[in-house]
C-alpha cells in the first residue's frame, strides 16, 4: 500500500487532495460497503478541510448520529502521513478510549472498508498501569489473599530476571485485569505519590515500556484529556531533566468530547504536596559527602514543613459529603508557607555551590531541583488567593495539601492553541445558546473556526421521556422531610426497579456520584434479598474494569449497567440499551472547583449549576438513541424538578 490512500499530485495542495478523497469515501466507498450517506458528514468534512488547510482551531459541534468520528479520523490519518508525525486523539476518559479502539469501533471500520492499515496505539495515563513497587509491598502483606501474589508470578519473565537477550513488551495495563474492582486495583496501580524518576524498576515497568511503544506510532496515538494535559504541563520540565516528553511531536490534535477539556487542564496542573514525599525528596541531597550548611538547610526545611502540615490540620475543617477539608486561611498560616519557601530558597542557593563541587549525582540533583521548583511555584500561588483553589485531603499525620490554579487559559493559549497546528474540538455539546464564546474564553482561544450540525435522528418518534420529582408541600416547596432520607431512596429504588422490569433489563442507570450508586446498590440488594433472582444481570461501575463492564452490557442484551462516568461517549446501538434512567439531576459536585466558581458568581445557580447540569443531562440522554432503528425511554428523577424553572429547562431538552 502507498503512503497515501489516494494518488498524490505534488503540484497541488495536499489538504485539498485529501478532502477530495474523503468526499469520495462518503459519497461512494462507504455507501457501496452498505453504510448510509450522511449529509452531515459531508458538511463536516468540508469544514475540517479548512481547519487543516489553515492550521487553525475549530469547534465541531455535531449531534448524535452525524458520524463525526469517521470524519476527524480520516483527516487525522491523512495529515499524519503527510507530515510524518502521528495525530493525537484525546478522549475524555479511559472508557471512551476503549470505545474508539474496540473491534467494532470506528477505527476498525475504516480499516475494513477502506483497506487501510491504521497504526493506532494507546497512550494511557500512568494510573492505568501496575506499579511494581506497590505490588511488591502488597504481595508480602500476610493479611492479603493470594490474588496479588498470583499477579506478580504472572508478570513477564524480564520483570523477575535481569537476563540478557530478553524481549521486552508492554504489560500491566488495567484492562488486562478486568476482574479486579477499583479498591483492589488501587492497591497496585500507580498513583501520584510514586516517584518514578528514582525507581530502580523503572526500566522494567509496564508504563515505561508502553511509552516506548506508542511513541513509535505512525498514524494515531489515542490518550485521555488528562494525559494530554499532563504532557503539556510537564513538557519543559521533562526536557530539562533529560527525559523525553510524554508524547512525541504530533501533526494535529482532536479533543473528543472537547467540552470537558478545561477540567482536565486544571486537574493536570494541580499539585499535591505530601509531607512524607517532601521529606523523601530533600533527604536525597544527603546521600554523599555534602557540606554542613546544606545538611543543616535540609534539616531546617523539614522542621518548617512539619510545622506547616501541623497548622494545616489546625486550620482546616471537614466538608460534609466529601473526603476533603477546607482551609481557613490566616496570616499565621501564610507566614508559615512563606517560611517554608524561604528555606527552600536557601537549599537552592546551597545547591549552586554544591553542584560545583560535584559531590552529588548529577541526575539526582536535576530531579530534586525540578521538584523544588514545582513546590515553590505551588506554594507561591498561596499568596494570590483570588487565583487559587486549595484544600487538604486526609486525616491526622497523613495530610496532603492540594493546590490548583483557577484559570489555565494563559498556559493553554501559549502551549497548545497558539501553535501552527490543526486542533479539533468534537462534541455534541460545545455551544451555549448557539455561541462558542464561553468555551473559547475559558480555554484562552482567541481565533477559531466553528460550525454546528444537528442530529439526523427523529427523537420525537424514537424517544419517550418521563420526569419524576419529589413530593411537594402545600406551599409548593420540596418536602425536606423525605428528600435524602432512606424512605425516599427506598421508594425511588422500588420505582427504578419497576422501570427496569418493564424494559426487561436493557437499561443504563446514570448516577451523579459513586456515593449515589453505592447507596442504590445496597438498597436494591436489600429489597431483592428475599425475592426470586432477577432475570437480568446488574453490572456496577467499580466492580471491574470499565471497558469489561461495557462489553458485558452490550453482549448480554438484558443486562443493566449502573455507572457514574458514562454520561458521555457510550455508544451501544440496538436493544441492549432501551432505557436510560437518570437517578438524580447531574448538578455540579461539591468540590473546590465548583465551590470557587459559585463564590465568584453573582447568581451561582443560574450561571454555574444550571448550565453544567443541562450540558451533562444532554449528554446522558444522548446515550439512548444511537441509530435510526433505536427506540426507548428516558426516565429522569430529581427532587429539583419540583422547581418550576428547573422542570421547564429539563423539559425543553426532551423531545
XYZ file of C-alpha atoms in Angstrom:
655
model
C 0.000 0.000 0.000
C 1.271 3.523 -0.819
C 1.887 6.167 1.844
C -1.401 7.900 0.993
C -4.727 6.161 0.323
C -5.000 8.171 -2.917
C -2.701 9.115 -5.783
C -0.817 12.190 -4.615
C -0.046 15.050 -7.004
C 2.833 17.121 -5.531
C 1.841 20.114 -7.662
C -1.453 20.537 -5.756
C -2.098 21.282 -2.048
C -2.198 18.078 -0.028
C -5.192 19.007 2.134
C -7.260 19.780 -0.950
C -6.477 16.345 -2.388
C -7.208 14.703 0.968
C -10.579 16.479 1.010
C -11.422 15.164 -2.442
C -10.547 11.624 -1.374
C -12.611 11.944 1.815
C -15.569 13.170 -0.259
C -15.218 10.037 -2.414
C -15.163 7.938 0.766
C -18.501 9.320 1.944
C -20.182 9.602 -1.466
C -19.057 6.306 -2.977
C -16.872 3.908 -0.957
C -18.828 3.705 2.297
C -22.281 3.590 0.636
C -21.037 0.726 -1.560
C -19.998 -1.059 1.660
C -23.541 -0.724 2.993
C -23.199 2.439 5.105
C -25.663 5.267 4.564
C -24.631 8.574 3.021
C -24.989 11.338 5.624
C -25.167 14.966 4.568
C -23.872 15.963 7.992
C -20.606 14.087 7.367
C -20.103 15.806 4.016
C -20.688 19.212 5.586
C -18.344 18.467 8.479
C -15.667 17.191 6.073
C -15.614 20.487 4.167
C -15.384 22.432 7.438
C -12.459 20.351 8.713
C -10.671 20.715 5.370
C -10.474 24.452 6.030
C -9.149 23.926 9.586
C -6.392 21.604 8.335
C -5.533 23.841 5.386
C -5.202 26.926 7.604
C -3.836 25.040 10.661
C -6.479 26.505 12.931
C -8.590 25.513 15.902
C -12.165 24.530 15.094
C -15.194 23.780 17.274
C -17.033 20.954 15.535
C -20.426 20.614 17.218
C -22.212 17.668 15.677
C -25.221 15.881 17.092
C -25.567 12.183 17.821
C -25.596 10.072 14.661
C -23.777 12.533 12.406
C -20.765 10.215 12.136
C -18.321 12.905 13.240
C -15.729 10.393 14.465
C -15.195 8.933 10.989
C -14.652 12.429 9.571
C -11.978 13.556 12.003
C -10.237 10.166 11.860
C -9.879 10.370 8.075
C -8.337 13.846 8.208
C -6.117 12.996 11.172
C -4.717 9.862 9.486
C -4.149 11.522 6.097
C -2.471 14.581 7.632
C -0.295 12.393 9.878
C 1.056 10.590 6.840
C 1.663 13.851 5.022
C 3.623 15.416 7.898
C 5.285 12.139 9.025
C 4.023 12.858 12.548
C 1.209 10.983 14.329
C -2.063 12.669 15.216
C -3.273 12.730 18.814
C -6.860 11.714 19.564
C -7.551 12.826 23.138
C -10.710 11.326 24.676
C -12.464 12.474 27.834
C -11.529 9.344 29.802
C -10.166 5.818 29.532
C -13.551 4.211 28.826
C -14.019 6.403 25.750
C -10.582 5.351 24.513
C -11.689 1.739 24.636
C -14.889 2.613 22.782
C -12.814 4.070 19.950
C -10.449 1.109 19.560
C -12.827 -1.786 20.222
C -13.099 -4.389 17.405
C -16.397 -2.933 16.185
C -15.240 0.687 16.653
C -14.737 3.378 14.025
C -11.005 2.773 13.533
C -11.662 -0.869 12.723
C -14.486 0.131 10.382
C -12.181 2.412 8.404
C -9.501 -0.243 8.196
C -12.053 -2.756 6.930
C -13.996 -0.660 4.426
C -11.053 1.320 3.014
C -8.471 -1.470 3.134
C -6.298 0.743 5.338
C -3.613 -0.467 7.711
C -4.080 2.064 10.533
C -1.278 2.232 13.079
C -3.222 3.334 16.170
C -1.617 2.942 19.610
C -2.846 3.765 23.101
C -1.089 6.251 25.336
C -2.792 5.507 28.630
C -2.469 7.503 31.830
C 0.031 6.309 34.476
C -2.735 5.205 36.846
C -3.785 2.615 34.262
C -0.611 0.584 34.904
C 0.679 -1.640 37.684
C 3.272 -0.018 39.935
C 5.868 -2.692 40.665
C 6.810 -1.045 43.973
C 3.210 -1.060 45.214
C 2.764 -4.648 44.036
C 5.933 -5.669 45.884
C 4.588 -4.085 49.061
C 1.085 -5.556 48.975
C 2.013 -9.083 47.877
C 4.051 -9.690 51.048
C 1.300 -8.459 53.377
C 0.225 -11.507 55.425
C -3.412 -10.389 55.553
C -3.762 -10.102 51.770
C -5.000 -13.116 49.805
C -3.089 -14.841 47.019
C -4.521 -12.523 44.370
C -1.536 -10.184 44.315
C 0.994 -12.972 44.554
C -0.603 -14.581 41.520
C -0.494 -11.286 39.627
C 3.198 -10.974 40.472
C 4.021 -14.515 39.378
C 2.207 -13.999 36.055
C 4.258 -10.923 35.116
C 6.655 -11.274 32.160
C 9.953 -13.054 32.814
C 12.004 -9.880 32.278
C 10.356 -8.342 35.371
C 11.697 -11.115 37.594
C 15.086 -11.779 35.977
C 17.759 -9.500 34.557
C 18.930 -11.904 31.877
C 20.350 -10.617 28.612
C 18.753 -11.036 25.179
C 15.200 -10.795 26.524
C 12.310 -9.412 24.508
C 10.607 -6.509 26.267
C 6.974 -5.563 25.605
C 4.211 -3.523 27.291
C 2.270 -5.189 30.119
C 0.380 -4.401 33.321
C -2.493 -2.445 31.739
C -5.628 -2.021 33.888
C -7.616 -3.648 31.079
C -5.543 -6.821 31.481
C -7.073 -7.296 34.943
C -10.819 -6.870 34.324
C -11.766 -8.964 37.349
C -10.215 -6.515 39.847
C -12.568 -3.994 41.387
C -11.417 -0.404 41.874
C -10.383 -0.941 45.501
C -8.220 -3.929 44.573
C -6.658 -2.112 41.631
C -5.837 0.972 43.713
C -3.567 -1.184 45.894
C -1.282 -1.936 42.937
C -1.993 0.806 40.388
C 0.316 3.795 40.026
C -0.614 6.921 41.982
C 0.643 10.483 42.089
C 2.873 9.844 45.127
C 5.096 7.385 43.261
C 8.390 8.969 42.197
C 9.221 7.121 39.003
C 12.394 9.102 38.345
C 14.306 7.341 41.103
C 12.575 3.967 40.868
C 15.076 1.144 40.458
C 12.467 -0.834 38.491
C 11.500 1.885 36.023
C 13.269 0.246 33.065
C 11.155 -2.912 33.520
C 7.947 -1.021 34.279
C 4.914 -1.605 32.050
C 4.217 2.123 31.966
C 7.743 2.865 30.677
C 7.592 0.108 28.069
C 4.179 1.320 26.932
C 5.600 4.793 26.290
C 8.399 3.335 24.200
C 5.758 1.516 22.171
C 3.203 4.270 21.487
C 5.874 6.876 20.691
C 6.621 4.882 17.522
C 3.059 5.154 16.173
C 2.869 6.482 12.616
C -0.851 7.315 12.350
C -2.650 7.782 15.672
C -1.879 7.970 19.375
C -5.057 7.753 21.452
C -4.934 9.087 25.001
C -7.127 10.820 27.573
C -7.586 14.563 28.059
C -5.811 14.259 31.399
C -2.786 12.575 29.841
C -2.511 15.149 27.053
C -2.676 17.976 29.575
C -0.039 16.269 31.714
C 2.140 16.158 28.595
C 1.637 19.910 28.125
C 2.424 20.842 31.738
C 5.466 18.568 32.072
C 6.939 19.169 28.609
C 9.606 21.695 29.602
C 10.413 20.028 32.928
C 10.995 16.622 31.373
C 13.278 18.151 28.759
C 15.302 19.863 31.492
C 15.636 16.527 33.276
C 16.931 14.901 30.121
C 13.736 12.876 29.608
C 11.523 12.518 26.570
C 8.150 14.314 26.728
C 5.180 12.066 27.426
C 4.005 12.394 23.817
C 6.097 12.793 20.640
C 5.824 15.735 18.263
C 2.466 15.456 16.534
C 0.694 16.806 13.488
C -2.758 17.608 14.890
C -4.909 17.128 17.992
C -8.544 16.064 18.241
C -10.251 16.649 21.584
C -13.222 14.272 21.545
C -15.913 15.454 23.989
C -13.918 18.688 23.985
C -16.307 20.493 26.340
C -14.582 18.618 29.202
C -11.070 19.840 28.441
C -10.945 22.724 30.927
C -11.487 20.381 33.876
C -8.736 18.067 32.618
C -6.392 21.031 32.253
C -6.990 22.125 35.838
C -6.531 18.588 37.138
C -3.225 18.218 35.306
C -1.874 21.464 36.740
C -2.923 20.525 40.271
C 0.000 19.996 42.651
C -0.252 17.653 45.628
C 2.260 18.093 48.432
C 2.521 15.287 50.972
C 4.785 15.631 53.997
C 6.400 12.198 53.670
C 7.048 12.705 49.945
C 8.583 16.135 50.561
C 10.974 14.687 53.133
C 11.998 11.872 50.796
C 12.795 14.430 48.082
C 15.024 16.733 50.108
C 16.787 13.982 52.075
C 18.174 12.639 48.791
C 20.529 15.596 48.957
C 22.180 13.989 51.999
C 23.298 10.922 50.028
C 27.009 11.573 49.758
C 29.557 13.916 51.310
C 27.800 17.271 51.360
C 28.748 20.482 53.105
C 27.413 21.064 56.603
C 25.499 24.194 55.567
C 23.467 22.180 53.029
C 22.778 19.424 55.564
C 21.562 21.994 58.111
C 19.344 23.665 55.475
C 17.743 20.306 54.667
C 17.092 19.561 58.341
C 15.580 23.005 58.895
C 13.239 22.851 55.882
C 11.903 19.502 57.170
C 11.195 21.132 60.550
C 9.396 24.020 58.835
C 7.333 21.685 56.635
C 6.358 19.680 59.744
C 5.044 22.888 61.268
C 3.164 23.741 58.072
C 1.330 20.415 57.947
C 0.558 20.600 61.661
C -1.000 24.031 61.096
C -2.932 22.779 58.058
C -4.529 20.230 60.367
C -5.466 23.039 62.764
C -6.727 25.445 60.092
C -8.816 23.033 58.016
C -12.330 21.736 58.516
C -14.046 18.626 57.084
C -16.539 19.164 54.268
C -19.763 17.194 54.599
C -20.179 14.523 51.933
C -16.584 14.851 50.776
C -13.141 13.481 51.638
C -11.597 16.944 51.548
C -11.031 19.610 54.191
C -11.474 23.318 53.509
C -8.566 25.540 54.536
C -9.284 28.538 56.755
C -6.559 30.872 55.577
C -4.933 33.104 58.200
C -1.919 35.378 58.445
C -0.203 32.777 60.635
C -0.670 30.035 58.036
C 0.501 32.261 55.182
C 3.572 33.241 57.225
C 4.446 29.575 57.734
C 4.159 28.933 53.984
C 6.491 31.884 53.419
C 8.953 30.361 55.913
C 8.943 27.040 54.035
C 9.517 28.864 50.748
C 12.385 30.867 52.265
C 14.111 27.702 53.488
C 13.692 26.071 50.076
C 15.349 29.193 48.632
C 18.308 28.596 50.973
C 18.612 24.992 49.776
C 18.555 26.120 46.144
C 21.329 28.600 46.880
C 23.382 25.905 48.596
C 22.906 23.601 45.614
C 24.574 26.159 43.364
C 27.779 25.804 45.412
C 27.351 22.055 45.880
C 26.991 21.382 42.148
C 30.368 22.989 41.557
C 31.998 20.503 43.937
C 30.495 17.516 42.077
C 29.679 15.749 45.340
C 26.091 14.997 44.258
C 24.959 12.708 41.479
C 24.049 14.994 38.574
C 20.896 13.075 37.655
C 19.631 13.043 41.247
C 20.430 16.734 41.550
C 18.314 17.593 38.492
C 15.388 15.596 39.863
C 15.476 17.330 43.246
C 15.844 20.764 41.678
C 12.828 20.112 39.448
C 10.713 19.005 42.431
C 11.738 22.025 44.474
C 10.901 24.353 41.605
C 7.410 22.850 41.327
C 6.878 23.116 45.099
C 7.978 26.749 45.076
C 5.613 27.507 42.212
C 2.697 25.821 44.001
C 3.339 27.472 47.366
C 3.781 30.813 45.623
C 0.181 30.647 44.431
C -0.948 30.779 48.063
C -0.111 34.493 48.120
C -2.709 35.031 45.344
C -5.878 33.755 46.958
C -8.045 35.118 44.140
C -6.158 32.917 41.657
C -6.073 29.787 43.798
C -8.233 26.777 44.625
C -6.814 24.781 47.508
C -7.843 22.168 50.029
C -6.477 19.430 52.272
C -7.030 15.688 51.985
C -6.503 13.015 54.635
C -6.514 12.981 58.413
C -4.031 13.309 61.262
C -0.413 12.840 60.222
C -1.370 11.779 56.698
C -2.352 15.139 55.220
C -1.939 16.235 51.614
C -2.044 19.875 50.521
C -3.721 20.250 47.120
C -3.147 23.434 45.116
C -4.897 24.209 41.825
C -4.879 27.413 39.762
C -8.307 28.804 38.927
C -7.512 29.776 35.353
C -5.402 27.822 32.923
C -6.145 29.631 29.698
C -2.905 31.619 29.623
C -0.780 28.478 29.638
C -3.094 26.649 27.243
C -3.084 29.532 24.809
C 0.704 29.641 24.713
C 1.460 25.915 24.666
C -1.416 24.494 22.607
C -3.621 26.902 20.724
C -1.053 29.464 19.556
C 0.911 26.801 17.688
C 0.500 26.417 13.936
C -1.354 23.109 14.181
C -4.902 21.915 13.455
C -6.813 21.464 16.734
C -10.279 19.899 16.528
C -12.891 20.069 19.296
C -15.562 17.461 18.665
C -18.734 17.061 20.713
C -22.497 17.241 20.508
C -22.439 19.962 23.184
C -19.903 22.765 22.676
C -22.030 25.896 22.330
C -24.195 27.809 24.788
C -27.268 29.358 23.177
C -25.618 28.942 19.788
C -22.368 30.685 20.779
C -18.909 29.157 21.258
C -17.604 32.197 23.161
C -17.892 30.557 26.594
C -15.677 27.554 25.855
C -13.271 29.628 23.742
C -12.742 32.169 26.540
C -12.345 29.529 29.261
C -9.548 27.858 27.266
C -7.807 31.016 26.054
C -8.680 30.540 22.367
C -8.854 33.871 20.551
C -9.074 32.807 16.898
C -11.124 29.812 15.843
C -13.484 28.340 13.287
C -16.799 26.761 14.269
C -19.912 25.038 12.977
C -22.936 23.126 14.265
C -24.936 20.323 12.681
C -27.967 18.730 14.275
C -28.591 15.046 14.800
C -30.372 13.293 11.913
C -32.493 11.196 14.273
C -36.209 11.695 14.815
C -36.214 11.977 18.594
C -39.937 12.677 18.829
C -40.661 9.293 17.290
C -37.753 7.309 18.721
C -37.611 8.559 22.328
C -40.241 8.692 25.041
C -39.395 10.704 28.154
C -40.837 10.971 31.654
C -39.951 13.047 34.707
C -40.198 12.014 38.364
C -39.938 14.514 41.205
C -40.139 14.578 44.996
C -43.432 15.233 46.835
C -44.371 18.869 47.406
C -45.673 20.630 50.499
C -48.785 22.765 50.467
C -46.784 25.903 49.599
C -45.079 24.246 46.610
C -41.639 23.538 48.072
C -39.895 20.194 48.159
C -40.750 18.047 51.178
C -37.453 18.219 53.036
C -38.527 15.517 55.442
C -38.403 12.932 52.670
C -35.645 14.084 50.346
C -32.414 12.230 51.072
C -33.961 10.000 53.715
C -33.940 6.235 53.495
C -37.720 6.257 52.958
C -37.370 8.477 49.888
C -34.463 6.442 48.495
C -36.395 3.229 49.141
C -39.409 4.488 47.196
C -37.241 5.701 44.318
C -35.310 2.434 44.203
C -38.574 0.466 44.026
C -39.741 2.679 41.163
C -36.453 2.327 39.293
C -36.533 -1.460 39.636
C -40.085 -1.407 38.286
C -38.977 0.618 35.254
C -36.096 -1.771 34.625
C -38.535 -4.666 34.810
C -40.771 -3.000 32.217
C -37.801 -2.904 29.831
C -36.746 -6.455 30.629
C -33.404 -5.114 31.883
C -31.718 -3.383 28.905
C -31.153 -0.219 30.957
C -28.386 2.262 31.688
C -28.594 3.936 35.116
C -26.623 7.161 35.418
C -25.607 8.496 38.831
C -24.040 11.829 39.762
C -21.614 10.307 42.272
C -20.225 6.990 43.413
C -21.965 7.539 46.763
C -25.340 7.580 44.990
C -24.508 4.416 43.057
C -23.355 2.606 46.201
C -26.498 3.615 48.109
C -28.731 2.422 45.259
C -26.926 -0.904 45.070
C -27.257 -1.514 48.803
C -30.953 -0.608 48.814
C -31.711 -2.666 45.690
C -29.915 -5.729 47.028
C -31.784 -5.389 50.316
C -35.138 -5.185 48.525
C -34.334 -8.186 46.361
C -32.797 -10.335 49.103
C -35.916 -12.454 49.634
C -37.249 -12.237 46.084
C -36.706 -14.560 43.148
C -33.459 -13.993 41.243
C -33.701 -11.219 38.654
C -33.994 -12.359 35.038
C -31.240 -9.900 34.135
C -27.727 -9.167 35.403
C -26.884 -5.991 37.342
C -23.468 -4.507 36.466
C -21.963 -1.808 38.712
C -19.113 0.554 37.875
C -16.200 -0.030 40.226
C -16.700 -3.794 40.477
C -14.490 -4.467 37.435
C -12.525 -2.644 34.733
C -14.938 -0.282 32.973
C -14.494 -1.456 29.359
C -15.053 -5.034 30.565
C -18.375 -3.950 32.083
C -19.373 -2.087 28.906
C -18.619 -5.155 26.793
C -20.687 -7.390 29.097
C -23.561 -4.882 28.969
C -23.538 -4.867 25.182
C -23.215 -8.619 24.770
C -25.774 -9.617 27.436
C -28.850 -7.980 25.955
C -30.979 -7.982 29.112
C -28.254 -6.754 31.486
C -28.360 -3.448 33.384
C -25.360 -1.131 33.723
C -25.095 1.319 36.646
C -22.413 3.984 36.088
C -21.081 7.359 37.192
C -18.622 8.147 34.372
C -20.603 7.140 31.276
C -22.670 10.272 30.697
C -20.532 10.929 27.592
C -19.314 8.758 24.757
C -21.006 5.424 25.478
C -22.151 4.050 22.120
C -24.395 0.969 22.418
C -26.815 0.777 19.467
C -29.532 -1.839 19.430
C -31.869 -3.321 22.048
C -29.170 -3.747 24.738
C -29.808 -0.117 25.679
C -33.536 0.544 25.572
C -33.916 2.752 28.633
C -31.764 5.461 30.216
C -32.565 6.224 33.844
C -31.101 9.366 35.420
C -31.066 8.766 39.178
C -30.653 12.466 40.008
C -30.131 15.640 38.009
C -26.359 15.967 37.427
C -25.734 19.255 39.186
C -22.046 20.100 39.844
C -20.326 18.115 42.612
C -19.452 19.546 45.997
C -15.790 20.045 45.106
C -13.385 23.002 45.402
C -13.510 23.904 41.704
C -17.245 24.469 41.625
C -17.257 25.946 45.132
C -14.833 28.574 43.817
C -16.928 29.247 40.720
C -20.056 29.622 42.813
C -18.332 32.039 45.180
C -17.291 34.276 42.261
C -20.719 34.322 40.625
C -23.481 36.803 41.377
C -26.075 34.139 40.582
C -24.360 30.772 41.122
C -27.439 28.684 40.447
C -28.116 30.161 37.014
C -24.516 30.899 35.997
C -22.775 27.746 37.296
C -25.137 24.999 38.434
C -27.821 25.051 35.754
C -25.540 25.260 32.671
C -23.407 22.368 33.958
C -26.444 20.246 34.800
C -28.159 20.827 31.458
C -24.981 20.108 29.485
C -24.389 16.843 31.363
C -28.037 15.872 31.100
C -27.999 16.420 27.316
C -25.015 14.085 27.121
C -26.676 11.454 29.293
C -29.912 11.481 27.313
C -27.842 11.109 24.159
C -26.770 7.597 25.202
C -30.205 6.195 24.264
C -30.625 6.753 20.512
C -27.511 5.646 18.603
C -29.065 4.589 15.270
C -32.178 5.213 13.167
C -33.577 1.878 14.349
C -33.147 2.581 18.077
C -36.130 3.404 20.265
C -36.643 3.597 24.003
C -37.417 5.557 27.135
C -35.636 8.185 29.204
C -36.671 8.362 32.859
C -35.349 11.326 34.849
C -35.529 11.605 38.631
C -34.658 14.613 40.763
C -36.239 16.484 43.618
C -35.080 19.744 41.950
C -37.739 19.081 39.295
C -40.210 20.454 41.826
C -38.811 23.902 40.993
C -40.727 25.209 38.019
C -37.721 26.779 36.265
C -35.709 23.552 36.552
C -38.570 21.447 35.265
C -39.104 23.821 32.322
C -35.399 23.781 31.415
C -35.231 19.983 31.546
C -38.463 19.611 29.603
C -37.032 21.895 26.905
C -34.233 19.346 26.315
C -36.654 16.493 25.739
C -38.476 15.606 22.506
